[in-house]
Amino acid sequence: MTQALVLFSGGQDSTTCLAFALARFNHVETIGFDYGQRHRIELDQRGRIREQIKTIDPLWAQRLGDDHLIDLGVLGQISATAMTRDVAITIEANGLPNTFVPGRNLVFLAFAAAVAYRRGLQHIVGGMCETDFSGYPDCRDATIKAMQTALNLGMEAKFSLETPLMWLDKAATWTLAEELGGPALVDLILEETHTCYLGERGMRHEWGYGCGTCPACTLRARGWAKYRAEAATKTGRPA
Ligand code: ZN
């Protein structure tokens, strides 16, 4: 019996991670964090995605267990960043985008491990990715490996922190989704996942909903275009 906890925000990456876990583990629970993020709308999408992903494969429906939504409002209080405040997204003097909430993923992983410990879940799956590096040092592979060591020491546990997207670019993440759940999963991710930092869902682009100009939308649009172009090359059909 293999059991996993997926860090599930309702975005493209974490939904792909959820499918990855459902394809691999016998029992899968999800965890999300409300920290006063401006793109809080993604939290509303979580329930919809969890319901719809069950329709893709009957086995996935069997395997999907509880959801845990954790209130981390305190993280919004201590971080004055563009992720939690209504200010323009820019690159700061230290080279990091001002959407960076310092140590956010470390906090998430610590809370996820505490829940996993209580629930008896050994695998913790997250969508951290180093390839399309957005300047978040807490997404680096070395950071995650160090965190795994710290959590296992600090909780006397044997957690395995798994980051299936670590070395994939956004186009490859779409390809992984297609391999895991076929066109139905690609459609679900396209329609229901939320990525835009500004929480904009009014406008439907060919890559999904978003403002179209923030760094998260730009990355998603570029990844979708590359994925479609690669698919067209493979099949010989136009994108
Ligand atoms: Zn956007």
GROMACS .gro file of N, CA, C and O in nm, residues 91-144:
model
  216
   91ILE      N    1   1.117   4.298  -1.091
   91ILE     CA    2   1.237   4.226  -1.044
   91ILE      C    3   1.312   4.320  -0.950
   91ILE      O    4   1.342   4.434  -0.983
   92GLU      N    5   1.343   4.273  -0.832
   92GLU     CA    6   1.409   4.354  -0.731
   92GLU      C    7   1.559   4.357  -0.753
   92GLU      O    8   1.613   4.284  -0.836
   93ALA      N    9   1.627   4.442  -0.675
   93ALA     CA   10   1.772   4.459  -0.689
   93ALA      C   11   1.848   4.327  -0.669
   93ALA      O   12   1.953   4.305  -0.730
   94ASN      N   13   1.795   4.235  -0.586
   94ASN     CA   14   1.865   4.108  -0.562
   94ASN      C   15   1.838   4.005  -0.672
   94ASN      O   16   1.878   3.889  -0.660
   95GLY      N   17   1.766   4.045  -0.778
   95GLY     CA   18   1.744   3.956  -0.891
   95GLY      C   19   1.621   3.868  -0.876
   95GLY      O   20   1.587   3.792  -0.967
   96LEU      N   21   1.554   3.875  -0.761
   96LEU     CA   22   1.434   3.793  -0.739
   96LEU      C   23   1.310   3.874  -0.774
   96LEU      O   24   1.305   3.994  -0.748
   97PRO      N   25   1.208   3.809  -0.832
   97PRO     CA   26   1.084   3.882  -0.857
   97PRO      C   27   1.018   3.918  -0.723
   97PRO      O   28   1.036   3.846  -0.625
   98ASN      N   29   0.945   4.028  -0.718
   98ASN     CA   30   0.882   4.067  -0.591
   98ASN      C   31   0.756   3.985  -0.563
   98ASN      O   32   0.681   4.016  -0.471
   99THR      N   33   0.734   3.879  -0.641
   99THR     CA   34   0.630   3.782  -0.607
   99THR      C   35   0.684   3.677  -0.510
   99THR      O   36   0.610   3.592  -0.463
  100PHE      N   37   0.815   3.681  -0.486
  100PHE     CA   38   0.879   3.581  -0.400
  100PHE      C   39   0.838   3.599  -0.255
  100PHE      O   40   0.864   3.702  -0.195
  101VAL      N   41   0.769   3.500  -0.201
  101VAL     CA   42   0.738   3.499  -0.058
  101VAL      C   43   0.849   3.418   0.007
  101VAL      O   44   0.859   3.298  -0.017
  102PRO      N   45   0.936   3.482   0.084
  102PRO     CA   46   1.057   3.414   0.130
  102PRO      C   47   1.027   3.282   0.200
  102PRO      O   48   0.950   3.277   0.295
  103GLY      N   49   1.087   3.175   0.151
  103GLY     CA   50   1.075   3.045   0.216
  103GLY      C   51   0.938   2.980   0.209
  103GLY      O   52   0.911   2.885   0.280
  104ARG      N   53   0.853   3.030   0.119
  104ARG     CA   54   0.716   2.980   0.114
  104ARG      C   55   0.709   2.827   0.103
  104ARG      O   56   0.634   2.761   0.175
  105ASN      N   57   0.788   2.771   0.011
  105ASN     CA   58   0.780   2.626  -0.008
  105ASN      C   59   0.834   2.548   0.112
  105ASN      O   60   0.791   2.435   0.137
  106LEU      N   61   0.927   2.608   0.186
  106LEU     CA   62   0.976   2.542   0.308
  106LEU      C   63   0.864   2.533   0.411
  106LEU      O   64   0.846   2.429   0.476
  107VAL      N   65   0.789   2.642   0.423
  107VAL     CA   66   0.676   2.644   0.517
  107VAL      C   67   0.571   2.541   0.472
  107VAL      O   68   0.521   2.461   0.552
  108PHE      N   69   0.540   2.542   0.342
  108PHE     CA   70   0.441   2.447   0.288
  108PHE      C   71   0.483   2.303   0.318
  108PHE      O   72   0.403   2.221   0.362
  109LEU      N   73   0.610   2.273   0.291
  109LEU     CA   74   0.657   2.135   0.308
  109LEU      C   75   0.655   2.093   0.455
  109LEU      O   76   0.622   1.978   0.486
  110ALA      N   77   0.687   2.186   0.544
  110ALA     CA   78   0.684   2.154   0.687
  110ALA      C   79   0.541   2.120   0.731
  110ALA      O   80   0.519   2.022   0.802
  111PHE      N   81   0.445   2.200   0.684
  111PHE     CA   82   0.305   2.173   0.720
  111PHE      C   83   0.255   2.045   0.653
  111PHE      O   84   0.183   1.966   0.713
  112ALA      N   85   0.295   2.026   0.527
  112ALA     CA   86   0.255   1.904   0.455
  112ALA      C   87   0.308   1.781   0.528
  112ALA      O   88   0.236   1.681   0.546
  113ALA      N   89   0.433   1.788   0.573
  113ALA     CA   90   0.492   1.674   0.643
  113ALA      C   91   0.419   1.647   0.775
  113ALA      O   92   0.399   1.532   0.813
  114ALA      N   93   0.379   1.754   0.844
  114ALA     CA   94   0.306   1.737   0.970
  114ALA      C   95   0.173   1.665   0.945
  114ALA      O   96   0.134   1.575   1.020
  115VAL      N   97   0.105   1.703   0.836
  115VAL     CA   98  -0.022   1.637   0.800
  115VAL      C   99   0.005   1.494   0.755
  115VAL      O  100  -0.065   1.400   0.794
  116ALA      N  101   0.109   1.475   0.673
  116ALA     CA  102   0.143   1.341   0.623
  116ALA      C  103   0.179   1.248   0.739
  116ALA      O  104   0.142   1.130   0.739
  117TYR      N  105   0.248   1.302   0.837
  117TYR     CA  106   0.286   1.224   0.955
  117TYR      C  107   0.162   1.173   1.027
  117TYR      O  108   0.149   1.054   1.056
  118ARG      N  109   0.070   1.266   1.048
  118ARG     CA  110  -0.054   1.232   1.120
  118ARG      C  111  -0.138   1.131   1.041
  118ARG      O  112  -0.201   1.042   1.098
  119ARG      N  113  -0.136   1.145   0.906
  119ARG     CA  114  -0.221   1.061   0.821
  119ARG      C  115  -0.150   0.933   0.776
  119ARG      O  116  -0.208   0.852   0.705
  120GLY      N  117  -0.024   0.917   0.811
  120GLY     CA  118   0.050   0.797   0.772
  120GLY      C  119   0.082   0.790   0.623
  120GLY      O  120   0.081   0.684   0.562
  121LEU      N  121   0.111   0.906   0.563
  121LEU     CA  122   0.141   0.912   0.419
  121LEU      C  123   0.293   0.932   0.402
  121LEU      O  124   0.350   1.025   0.457
  122GLN      N  125   0.355   0.844   0.326
  122GLN     CA  126   0.501   0.847   0.320
  122GLN      C  127   0.556   0.937   0.209
  122GLN      O  128   0.660   0.999   0.222
  123HIS      N  129   0.482   0.941   0.098
  123HIS     CA  130   0.531   1.019  -0.017
  123HIS      C  131   0.467   1.157  -0.018
  123HIS      O  132   0.345   1.169  -0.006
  124ILE      N  133   0.549   1.260  -0.036
  124ILE     CA  134   0.497   1.397  -0.046
  124ILE      C  135   0.537   1.449  -0.185
  124ILE      O  136   0.655   1.451  -0.220
  125VAL      N  137   0.436   1.483  -0.265
  125VAL     CA  138   0.460   1.519  -0.405
  125VAL      C  139   0.435   1.668  -0.425
  125VAL      O  140   0.330   1.720  -0.385
  126GLY      N  141   0.532   1.737  -0.486
  126GLY     CA  142   0.518   1.881  -0.511
  126GLY      C  143   0.563   1.919  -0.651
  126GLY      O  144   0.646   1.851  -0.711
  127GLY      N  145   0.510   2.029  -0.701
  127GLY     CA  146   0.538   2.071  -0.840
  127GLY      C  147   0.658   2.164  -0.854
  127GLY      O  148   0.669   2.234  -0.955
  128MET      N  149   0.748   2.163  -0.754
  128MET     CA  150   0.864   2.252  -0.765
  128MET      C  151   0.944   2.217  -0.890
  128MET      O  152   0.957   2.101  -0.926
  129CYS      N  153   0.998   2.321  -0.952
  129CYS     CA  154   1.061   2.301  -1.082
  129CYS      C  155   1.177   2.400  -1.096
  129CYS      O  156   1.163   2.518  -1.067
  130GLU      N  157   1.289   2.347  -1.139
  130GLU     CA  158   1.408   2.430  -1.151
  130GLU      C  159   1.431   2.475  -1.295
  130GLU      O  160   1.510   2.565  -1.321
  131THR      N  161   1.361   2.413  -1.389
  131THR     CA  162   1.393   2.435  -1.530
  131THR      C  163   1.347   2.571  -1.580
  131THR      O  164   1.427   2.648  -1.633
  132ASP      N  165   1.217   2.599  -1.561
  132ASP     CA  166   1.168   2.732  -1.598
  132ASP      C  167   1.191   2.821  -1.478
  132ASP      O  168   1.097   2.869  -1.415
  133PHE      N  169   1.316   2.841  -1.441
  133PHE     CA  170   1.349   2.904  -1.314
  133PHE      C  171   1.293   3.046  -1.307
  133PHE      O  172   1.330   3.133  -1.382
  134SER      N  173   1.197   3.067  -1.215
  134SER     CA  174   1.134   3.197  -1.201
  134SER      C  175   1.203   3.278  -1.092
  134SER      O  176   1.151   3.377  -1.046
  135GLY      N  177   1.317   3.230  -1.045
  135GLY     CA  178   1.389   3.305  -0.944
  135GLY      C  179   1.351   3.268  -0.802
  135GLY      O  180   1.379   3.341  -0.709
  136TYR      N  181   1.287   3.152  -0.784
  136TYR     CA  182   1.248   3.110  -0.650
  136TYR      C  183   1.347   3.007  -0.597
  136TYR      O  184   1.341   2.890  -0.636
  137PRO      N  185   1.438   3.047  -0.507
  137PRO     CA  186   1.540   2.953  -0.460
  137PRO      C  187   1.483   2.835  -0.383
  137PRO      O  188   1.547   2.731  -0.371
  138ASP      N  189   1.360   2.849  -0.332
  138ASP     CA  190   1.301   2.737  -0.257
  138ASP      C  191   1.238   2.633  -0.350
  138ASP      O  192   1.177   2.537  -0.303
  139CYS      N  193   1.252   2.651  -0.483
  139CYS     CA  194   1.208   2.550  -0.579
  139CYS      C  195   1.325   2.463  -0.627
  139CYS      O  196   1.306   2.371  -0.705
  140ARG      N  197   1.446   2.497  -0.583
  140ARG     CA  198   1.562   2.424  -0.633
  140ARG      C  199   1.568   2.282  -0.579
  140ARG      O  200   1.530   2.256  -0.465
  141ASP      N  201   1.621   2.192  -0.659
  141ASP     CA  202   1.634   2.052  -0.621
  141ASP      C  203   1.714   2.038  -0.492
  141ASP      O  204   1.678   1.961  -0.403
  142ALA      N  205   1.823   2.114  -0.480
  142ALA     CA  206   1.908   2.106  -0.360
  142ALA      C  207   1.829   2.149  -0.236
  142ALA      O  208   1.845   2.090  -0.128
  143THR      N  209   1.743   2.249  -0.251
  143THR     CA  210   1.661   2.295  -0.139
  143THR      C  211   1.566   2.183  -0.094
  143THR      O  212   1.553   2.155   0.026
  144ILE      N  213   1.502   2.118  -0.192
  144ILE     CA  214   1.405   2.012  -0.159
  144ILE      C  215   1.475   1.894  -0.093
  144ILE      O  216   1.425   1.836   0.004
   0.00000   0.00000   0.00000
